mmCIF file of C-alpha atoms and ligand atoms in Angstrom:
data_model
loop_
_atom_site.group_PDB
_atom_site.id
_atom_site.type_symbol
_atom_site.label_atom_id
_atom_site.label_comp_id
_atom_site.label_asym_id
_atom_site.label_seq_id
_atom_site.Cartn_x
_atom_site.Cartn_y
_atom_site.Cartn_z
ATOM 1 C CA UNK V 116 24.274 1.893 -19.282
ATOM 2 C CA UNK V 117 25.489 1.116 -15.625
ATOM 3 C CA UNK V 118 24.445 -0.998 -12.793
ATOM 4 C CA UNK V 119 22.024 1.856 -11.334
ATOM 5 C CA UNK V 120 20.688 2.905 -14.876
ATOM 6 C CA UNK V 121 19.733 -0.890 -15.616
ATOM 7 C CA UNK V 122 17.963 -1.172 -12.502
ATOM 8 C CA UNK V 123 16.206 2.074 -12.893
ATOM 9 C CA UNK V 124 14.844 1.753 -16.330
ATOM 10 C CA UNK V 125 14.106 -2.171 -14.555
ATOM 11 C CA UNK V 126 12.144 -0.255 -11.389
ATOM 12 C CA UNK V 127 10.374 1.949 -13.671
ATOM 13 C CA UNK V 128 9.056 -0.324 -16.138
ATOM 14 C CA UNK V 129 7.624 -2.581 -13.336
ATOM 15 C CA UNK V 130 6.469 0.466 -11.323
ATOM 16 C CA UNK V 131 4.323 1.303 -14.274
ATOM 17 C CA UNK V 132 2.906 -1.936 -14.817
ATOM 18 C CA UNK V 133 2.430 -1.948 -11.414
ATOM 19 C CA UNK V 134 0.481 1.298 -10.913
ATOM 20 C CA UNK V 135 -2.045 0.160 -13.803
ATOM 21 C CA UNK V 136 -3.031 -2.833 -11.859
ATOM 22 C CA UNK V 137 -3.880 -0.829 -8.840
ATOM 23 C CA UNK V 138 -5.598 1.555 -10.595
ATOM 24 C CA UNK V 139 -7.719 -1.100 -12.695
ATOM 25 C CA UNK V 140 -8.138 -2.779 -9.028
ATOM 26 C CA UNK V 141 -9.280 1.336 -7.656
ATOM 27 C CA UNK V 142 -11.185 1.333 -9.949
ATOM 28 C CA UNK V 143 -13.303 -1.387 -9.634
ATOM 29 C CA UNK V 144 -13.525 -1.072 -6.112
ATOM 30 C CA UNK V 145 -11.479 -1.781 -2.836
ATOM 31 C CA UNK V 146 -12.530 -4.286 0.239
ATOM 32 C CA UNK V 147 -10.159 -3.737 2.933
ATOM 33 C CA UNK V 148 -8.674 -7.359 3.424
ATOM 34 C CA UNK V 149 -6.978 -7.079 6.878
ATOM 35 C CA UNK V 150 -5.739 -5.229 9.615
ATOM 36 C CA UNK V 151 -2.018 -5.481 10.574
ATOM 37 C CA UNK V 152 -0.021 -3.771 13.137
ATOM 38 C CA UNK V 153 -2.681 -1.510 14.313
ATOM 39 C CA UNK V 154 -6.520 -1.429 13.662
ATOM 40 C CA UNK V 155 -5.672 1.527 11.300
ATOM 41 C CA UNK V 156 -2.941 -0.068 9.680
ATOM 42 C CA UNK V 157 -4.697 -1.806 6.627
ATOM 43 C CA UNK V 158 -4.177 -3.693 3.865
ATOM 44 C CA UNK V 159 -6.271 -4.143 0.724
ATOM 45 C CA UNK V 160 -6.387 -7.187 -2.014
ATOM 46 C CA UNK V 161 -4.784 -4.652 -4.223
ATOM 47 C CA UNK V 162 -1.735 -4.095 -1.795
ATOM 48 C CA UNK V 163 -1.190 -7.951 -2.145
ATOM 49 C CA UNK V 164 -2.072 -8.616 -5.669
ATOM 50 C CA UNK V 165 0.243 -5.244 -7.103
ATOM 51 C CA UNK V 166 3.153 -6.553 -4.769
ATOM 52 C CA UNK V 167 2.942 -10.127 -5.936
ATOM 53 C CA UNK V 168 2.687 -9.030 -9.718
ATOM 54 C CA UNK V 169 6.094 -6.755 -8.761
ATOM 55 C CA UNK V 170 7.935 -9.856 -6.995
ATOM 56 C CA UNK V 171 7.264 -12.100 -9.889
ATOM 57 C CA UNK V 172 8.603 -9.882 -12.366
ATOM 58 C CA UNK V 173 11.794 -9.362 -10.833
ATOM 59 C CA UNK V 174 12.129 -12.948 -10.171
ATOM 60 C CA UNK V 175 11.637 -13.446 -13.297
ATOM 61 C CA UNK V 176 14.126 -10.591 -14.396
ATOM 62 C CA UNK V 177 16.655 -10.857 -11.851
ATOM 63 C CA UNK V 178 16.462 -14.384 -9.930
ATOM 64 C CA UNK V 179 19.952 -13.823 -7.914
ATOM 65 C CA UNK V 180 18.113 -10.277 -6.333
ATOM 66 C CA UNK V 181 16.994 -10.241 -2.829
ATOM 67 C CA UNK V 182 13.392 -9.073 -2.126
ATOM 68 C CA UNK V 183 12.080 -7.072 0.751
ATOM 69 C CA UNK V 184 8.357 -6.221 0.550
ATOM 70 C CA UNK V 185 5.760 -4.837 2.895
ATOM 71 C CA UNK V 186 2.941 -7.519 1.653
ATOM 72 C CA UNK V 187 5.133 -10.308 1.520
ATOM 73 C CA UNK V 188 8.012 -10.170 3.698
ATOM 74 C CA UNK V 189 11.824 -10.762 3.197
ATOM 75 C CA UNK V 190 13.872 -13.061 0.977
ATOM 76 C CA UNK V 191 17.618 -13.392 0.614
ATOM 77 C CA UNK V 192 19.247 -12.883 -2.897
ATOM 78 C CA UNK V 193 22.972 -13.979 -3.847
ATOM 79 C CA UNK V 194 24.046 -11.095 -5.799
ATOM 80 C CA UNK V 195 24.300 -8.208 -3.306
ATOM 81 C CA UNK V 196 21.083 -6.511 -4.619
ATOM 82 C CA UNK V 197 17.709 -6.600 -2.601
ATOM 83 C CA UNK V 198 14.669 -4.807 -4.345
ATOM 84 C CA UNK V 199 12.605 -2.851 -1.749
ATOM 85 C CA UNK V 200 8.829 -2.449 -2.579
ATOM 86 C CA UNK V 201 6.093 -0.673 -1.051
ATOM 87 C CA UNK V 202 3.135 -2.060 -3.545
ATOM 88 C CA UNK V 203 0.859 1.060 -2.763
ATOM 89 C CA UNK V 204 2.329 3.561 -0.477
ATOM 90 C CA UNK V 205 -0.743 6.034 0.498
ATOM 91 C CA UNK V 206 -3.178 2.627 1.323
ATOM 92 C CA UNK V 207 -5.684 4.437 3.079
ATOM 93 C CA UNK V 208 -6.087 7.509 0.630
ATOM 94 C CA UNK V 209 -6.333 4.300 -1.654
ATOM 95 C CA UNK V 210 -8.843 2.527 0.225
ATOM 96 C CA UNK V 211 -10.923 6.216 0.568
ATOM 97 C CA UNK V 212 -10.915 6.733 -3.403
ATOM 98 C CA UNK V 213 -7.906 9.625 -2.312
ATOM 99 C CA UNK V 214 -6.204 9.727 -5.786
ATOM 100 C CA UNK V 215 -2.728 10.281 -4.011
ATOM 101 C CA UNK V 216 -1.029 7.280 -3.614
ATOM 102 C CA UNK V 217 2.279 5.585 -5.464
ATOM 103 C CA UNK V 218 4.291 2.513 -6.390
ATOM 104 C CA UNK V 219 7.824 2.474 -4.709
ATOM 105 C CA UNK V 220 10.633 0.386 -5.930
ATOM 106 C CA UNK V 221 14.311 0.496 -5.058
ATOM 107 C CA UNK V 222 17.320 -1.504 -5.724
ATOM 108 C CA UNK V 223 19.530 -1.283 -3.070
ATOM 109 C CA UNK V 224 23.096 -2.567 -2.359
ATOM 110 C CA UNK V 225 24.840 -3.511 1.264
ATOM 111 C CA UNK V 226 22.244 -5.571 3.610
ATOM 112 C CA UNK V 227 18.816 -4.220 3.295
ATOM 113 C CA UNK V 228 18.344 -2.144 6.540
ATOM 114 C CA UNK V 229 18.120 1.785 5.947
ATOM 115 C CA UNK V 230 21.506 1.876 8.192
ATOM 116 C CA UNK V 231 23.539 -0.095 5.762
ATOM 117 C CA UNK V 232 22.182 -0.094 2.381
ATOM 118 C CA UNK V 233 22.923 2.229 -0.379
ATOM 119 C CA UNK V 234 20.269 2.730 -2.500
ATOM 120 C CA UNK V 235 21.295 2.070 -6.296
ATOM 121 C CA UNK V 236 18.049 3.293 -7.560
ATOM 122 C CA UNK V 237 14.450 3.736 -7.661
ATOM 123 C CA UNK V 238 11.310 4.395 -9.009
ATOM 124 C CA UNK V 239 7.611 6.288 -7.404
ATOM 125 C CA UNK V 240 5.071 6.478 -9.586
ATOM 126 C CA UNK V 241 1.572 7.910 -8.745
ATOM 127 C CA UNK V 242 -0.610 6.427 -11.149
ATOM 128 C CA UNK V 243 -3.586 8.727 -11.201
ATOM 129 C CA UNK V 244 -1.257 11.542 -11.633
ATOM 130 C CA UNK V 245 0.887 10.128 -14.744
ATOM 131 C CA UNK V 246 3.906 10.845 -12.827
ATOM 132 C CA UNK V 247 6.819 8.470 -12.736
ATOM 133 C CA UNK V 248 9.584 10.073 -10.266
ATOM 134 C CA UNK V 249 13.110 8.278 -10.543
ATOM 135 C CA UNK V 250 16.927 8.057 -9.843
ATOM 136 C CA UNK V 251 19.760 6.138 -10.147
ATOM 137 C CA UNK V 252 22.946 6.962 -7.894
ATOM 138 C CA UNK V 253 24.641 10.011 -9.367
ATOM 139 C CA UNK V 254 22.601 10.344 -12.261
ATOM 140 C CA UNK V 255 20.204 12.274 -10.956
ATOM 141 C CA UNK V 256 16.587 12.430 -9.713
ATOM 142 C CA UNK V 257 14.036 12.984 -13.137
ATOM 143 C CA UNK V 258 9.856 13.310 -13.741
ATOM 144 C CA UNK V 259 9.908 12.530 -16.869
ATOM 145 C CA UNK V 260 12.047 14.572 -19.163
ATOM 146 C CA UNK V 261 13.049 17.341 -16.471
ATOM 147 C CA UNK V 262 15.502 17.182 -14.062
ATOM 148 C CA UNK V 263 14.625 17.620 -10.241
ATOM 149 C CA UNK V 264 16.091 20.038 -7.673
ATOM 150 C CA UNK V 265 15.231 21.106 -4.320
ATOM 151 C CA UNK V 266 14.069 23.916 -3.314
ATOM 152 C CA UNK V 267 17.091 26.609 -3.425
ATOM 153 C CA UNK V 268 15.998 28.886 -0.577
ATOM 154 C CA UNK V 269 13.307 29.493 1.980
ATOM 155 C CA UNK V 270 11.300 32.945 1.557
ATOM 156 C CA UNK V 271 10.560 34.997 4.517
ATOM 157 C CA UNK V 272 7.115 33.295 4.948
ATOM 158 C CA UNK V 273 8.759 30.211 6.249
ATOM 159 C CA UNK V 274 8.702 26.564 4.869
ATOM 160 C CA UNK V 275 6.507 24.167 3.239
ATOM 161 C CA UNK V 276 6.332 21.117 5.425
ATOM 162 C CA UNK V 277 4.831 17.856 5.113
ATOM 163 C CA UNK V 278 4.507 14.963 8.154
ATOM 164 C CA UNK V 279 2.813 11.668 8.236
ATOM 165 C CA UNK V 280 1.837 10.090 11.509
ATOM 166 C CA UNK V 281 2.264 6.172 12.088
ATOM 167 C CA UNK V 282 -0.474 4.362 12.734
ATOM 168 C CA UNK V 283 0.513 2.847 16.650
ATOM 169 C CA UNK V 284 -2.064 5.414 18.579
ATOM 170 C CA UNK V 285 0.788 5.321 20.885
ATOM 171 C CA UNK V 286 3.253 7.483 18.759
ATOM 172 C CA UNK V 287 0.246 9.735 17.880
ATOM 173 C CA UNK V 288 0.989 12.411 20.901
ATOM 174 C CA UNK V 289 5.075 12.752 20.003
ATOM 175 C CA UNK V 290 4.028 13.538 16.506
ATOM 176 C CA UNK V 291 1.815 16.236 17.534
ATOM 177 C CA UNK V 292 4.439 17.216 19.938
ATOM 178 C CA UNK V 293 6.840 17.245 16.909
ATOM 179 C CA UNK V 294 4.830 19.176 15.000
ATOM 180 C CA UNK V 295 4.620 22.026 17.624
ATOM 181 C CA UNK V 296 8.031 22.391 17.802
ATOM 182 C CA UNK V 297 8.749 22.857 13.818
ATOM 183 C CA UNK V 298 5.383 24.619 13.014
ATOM 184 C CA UNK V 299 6.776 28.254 14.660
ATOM 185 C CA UNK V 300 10.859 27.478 13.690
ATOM 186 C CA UNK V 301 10.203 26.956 9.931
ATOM 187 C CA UNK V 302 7.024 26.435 8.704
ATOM 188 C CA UNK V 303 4.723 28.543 6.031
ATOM 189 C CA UNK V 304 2.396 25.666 6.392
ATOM 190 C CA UNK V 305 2.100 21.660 6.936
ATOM 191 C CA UNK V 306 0.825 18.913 4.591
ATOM 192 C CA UNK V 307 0.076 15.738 5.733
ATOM 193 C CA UNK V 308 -0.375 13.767 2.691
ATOM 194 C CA UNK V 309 -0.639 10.390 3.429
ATOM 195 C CA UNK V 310 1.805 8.993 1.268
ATOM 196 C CA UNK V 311 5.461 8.810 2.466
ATOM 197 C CA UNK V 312 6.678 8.245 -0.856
ATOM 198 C CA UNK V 313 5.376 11.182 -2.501
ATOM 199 C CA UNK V 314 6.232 13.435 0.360
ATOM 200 C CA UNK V 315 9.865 12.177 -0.575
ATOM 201 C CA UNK V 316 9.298 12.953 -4.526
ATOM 202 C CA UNK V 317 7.825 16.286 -3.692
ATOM 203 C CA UNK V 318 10.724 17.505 -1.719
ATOM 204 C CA UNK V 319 13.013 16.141 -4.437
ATOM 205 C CA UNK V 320 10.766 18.052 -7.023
ATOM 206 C CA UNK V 321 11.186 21.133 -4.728
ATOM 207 C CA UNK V 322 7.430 21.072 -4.210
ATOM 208 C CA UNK V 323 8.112 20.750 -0.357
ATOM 209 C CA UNK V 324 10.522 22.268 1.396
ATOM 210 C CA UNK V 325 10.957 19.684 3.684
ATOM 211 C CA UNK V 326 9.434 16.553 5.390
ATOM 212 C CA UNK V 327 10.001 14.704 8.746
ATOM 213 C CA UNK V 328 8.293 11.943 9.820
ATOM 214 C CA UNK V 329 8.535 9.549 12.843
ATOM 215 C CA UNK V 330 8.328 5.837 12.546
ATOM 216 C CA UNK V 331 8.678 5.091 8.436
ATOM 217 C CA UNK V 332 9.292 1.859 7.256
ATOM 218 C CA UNK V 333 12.447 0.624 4.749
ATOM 219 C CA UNK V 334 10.074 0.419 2.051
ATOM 220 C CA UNK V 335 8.511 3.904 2.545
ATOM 221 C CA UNK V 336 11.631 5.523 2.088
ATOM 222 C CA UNK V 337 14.219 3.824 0.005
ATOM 223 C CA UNK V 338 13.460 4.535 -3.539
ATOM 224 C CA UNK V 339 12.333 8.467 -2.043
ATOM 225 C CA UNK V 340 15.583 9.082 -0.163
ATOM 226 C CA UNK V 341 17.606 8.737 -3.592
ATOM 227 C CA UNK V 342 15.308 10.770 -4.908
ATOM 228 C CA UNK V 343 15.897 13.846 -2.646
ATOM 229 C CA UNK V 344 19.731 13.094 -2.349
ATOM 230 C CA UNK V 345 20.139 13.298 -6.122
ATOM 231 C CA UNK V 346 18.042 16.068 -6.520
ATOM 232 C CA UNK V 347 20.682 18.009 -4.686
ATOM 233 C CA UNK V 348 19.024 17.313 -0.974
ATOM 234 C CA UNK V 349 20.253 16.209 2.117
ATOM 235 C CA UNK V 350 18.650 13.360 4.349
ATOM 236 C CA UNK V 351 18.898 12.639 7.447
ATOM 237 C CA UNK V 352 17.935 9.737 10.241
ATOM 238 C CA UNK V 353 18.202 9.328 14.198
ATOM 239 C CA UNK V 354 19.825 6.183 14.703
ATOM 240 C CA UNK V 355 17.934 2.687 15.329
ATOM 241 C CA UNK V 356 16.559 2.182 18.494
ATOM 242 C CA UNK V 357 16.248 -1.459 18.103
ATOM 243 C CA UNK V 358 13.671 -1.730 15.817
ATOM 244 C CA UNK V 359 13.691 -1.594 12.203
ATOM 245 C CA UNK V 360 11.446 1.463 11.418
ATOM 246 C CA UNK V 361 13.329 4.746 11.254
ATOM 247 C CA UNK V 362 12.970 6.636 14.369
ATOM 248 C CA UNK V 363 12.080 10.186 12.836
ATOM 249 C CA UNK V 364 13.860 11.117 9.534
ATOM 250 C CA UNK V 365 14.422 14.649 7.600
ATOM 251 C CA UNK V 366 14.274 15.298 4.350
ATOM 252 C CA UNK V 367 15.263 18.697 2.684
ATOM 253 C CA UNK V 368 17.456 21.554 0.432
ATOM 254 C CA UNK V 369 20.489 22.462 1.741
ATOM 255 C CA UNK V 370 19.407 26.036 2.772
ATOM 256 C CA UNK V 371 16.626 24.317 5.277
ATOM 257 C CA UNK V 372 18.200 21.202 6.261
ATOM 258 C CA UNK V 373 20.322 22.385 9.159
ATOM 259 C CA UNK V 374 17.371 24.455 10.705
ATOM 260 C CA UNK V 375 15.267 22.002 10.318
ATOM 261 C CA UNK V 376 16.818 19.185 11.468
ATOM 262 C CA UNK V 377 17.444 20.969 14.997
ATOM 263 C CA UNK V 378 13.922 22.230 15.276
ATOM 264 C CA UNK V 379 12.807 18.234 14.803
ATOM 265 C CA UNK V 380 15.666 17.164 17.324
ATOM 266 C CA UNK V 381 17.522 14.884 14.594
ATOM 267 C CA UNK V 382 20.939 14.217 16.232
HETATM 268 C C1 IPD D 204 2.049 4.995 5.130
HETATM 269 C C2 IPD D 204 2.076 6.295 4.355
HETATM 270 C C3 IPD D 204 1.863 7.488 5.277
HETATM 271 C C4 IPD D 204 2.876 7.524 6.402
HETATM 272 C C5 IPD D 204 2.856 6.214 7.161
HETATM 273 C C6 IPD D 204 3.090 5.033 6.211
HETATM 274 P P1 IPD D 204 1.171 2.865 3.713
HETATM 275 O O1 IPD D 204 2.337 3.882 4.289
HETATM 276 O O2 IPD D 204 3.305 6.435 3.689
HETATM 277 O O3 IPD D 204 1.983 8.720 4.584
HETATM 278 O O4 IPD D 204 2.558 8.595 7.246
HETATM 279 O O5 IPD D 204 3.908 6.292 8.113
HETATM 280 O O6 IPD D 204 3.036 3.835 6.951
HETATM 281 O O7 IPD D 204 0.629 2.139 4.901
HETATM 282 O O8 IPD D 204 0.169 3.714 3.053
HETATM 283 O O9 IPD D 204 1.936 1.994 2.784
HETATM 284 CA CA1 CA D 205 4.118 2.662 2.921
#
């Protein structure tokens, strides 16, 4: 086993402990707890509960790991690896009964900024679904038993294309603005899915063509970018503006990625 296999079999294991809880907590119902940075930007018990049960066990696991979670917030480690969690990635579809949400976990290398990290590994698993998407640097991207790719080419009907929106009702008119510029370039259609996460898997499992989205956060993209690189993909993001969410990023197959990546105006 290497580094990155350890930590995946580590980030799946957890993920899937993980993803019980928050179904067991769906299940018996979900109270919104608070609002953060906008008033549709929410977060339930759940989010906090399933990302303290994930911090504990790597503590307990790994206590030299760094930790960098959306619930809870940073923490330093001394051996060069931070674990980057989204808890539940798709919180609203979770708080509406949606059944499309997903643990995220990644290990990543390199200080824990999309910029500079390399991600060693990671796990998204959609609970409801059964299906536990993972990676580990150059061994591939794997549901289960089979092996992901991309999708190899683009028919003459266009793409599949999913987008998420943030949830600043500021950004709201550049992503519609976006979205007119890719729709007639590429697109067969558009999902918007409401999970970042499992817009990532999907393109890695060549059920998307692509994705773009404005505005994602480390944690909603670090275990899904390996994903899509080892399944043969290519990623790309616009460079910081001075904050630390990812000002738009693309995600597809090689035969897409150039096209779209100009229609979305990644530089
Ligand atoms: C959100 C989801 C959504 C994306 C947003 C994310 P959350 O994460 O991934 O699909 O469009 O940008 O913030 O709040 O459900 O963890
Ligand atoms: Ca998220």
């Amino acid at each position: 086993m290497t580094l990155a296999t350890e930590l995946e079999a580590l980030a799946v294991d957890i993920a899937q402990e993980a993803g019980r809880l928050a179904r067991v907590r769906r299940d018996a119902g979900v109270a919104i707890a608070a609002t953060k940075s906008a008033l549709a930007d929410i977060v339930t018990e759940a989010d906090r509960e399933v990302e303290a049960l994930i911090r504990a066990r790597l503590a307990a696991e790994r206590p030299g790991d760094g930790f960098l979670g959306e619930e809870s917030g940073a923490e330093r480690g001394a051996s060069g690896i931070t674990w980057v969690v989204d808890p539940i990635d798709g919180t609203v579809n979770y708080a509406y009964g949606i059944p499309h949400y997903a643990v995220s976990i990644a290990a990543v290398t390199g200080e824990p900024t999309p910029e500079q990290w390399e991600v060693q590994a990671g796990a998204v698993y959609a609970p409801v679904a059964g299906e536990m998407f993972r990676a580990a640097r150059g061994e591939g991207a794997w549901l289960g038993e089979a092996r992901l790719a991309v999708s190899a080419e683009v028919g003459p009907a266009g793409a599949l294309l999913a987008t998420g929106f943030g949830y600043d009702p500021a950004t709201r008119p550049g992503d519609l603005e976006l979205i007119a510029h890719v729709m007639p370039l590429v697109a067969r259609d558009l999902r918007r899915s409401g999970s970042a996460a499992l817009d990532h898997a999907y393109v890695a499992a060549g059920r998307l063509d692509g994705y773009f989205e404005r505005g994602l956060a480390p944690w909603d993209l670090a275990a899904g970018s390996l994903l899509v690189t080892e399944a043969g993909g290519r990623y790309g993001r616009n460079q910081p503006d001075g904050s630390w969410r990812s000002p738009l990023i693309v995600a597809a197959g090689p035969a897409l990625f150039d096209r779209l990546a100009e229609a979305a105006g990644l530089v």
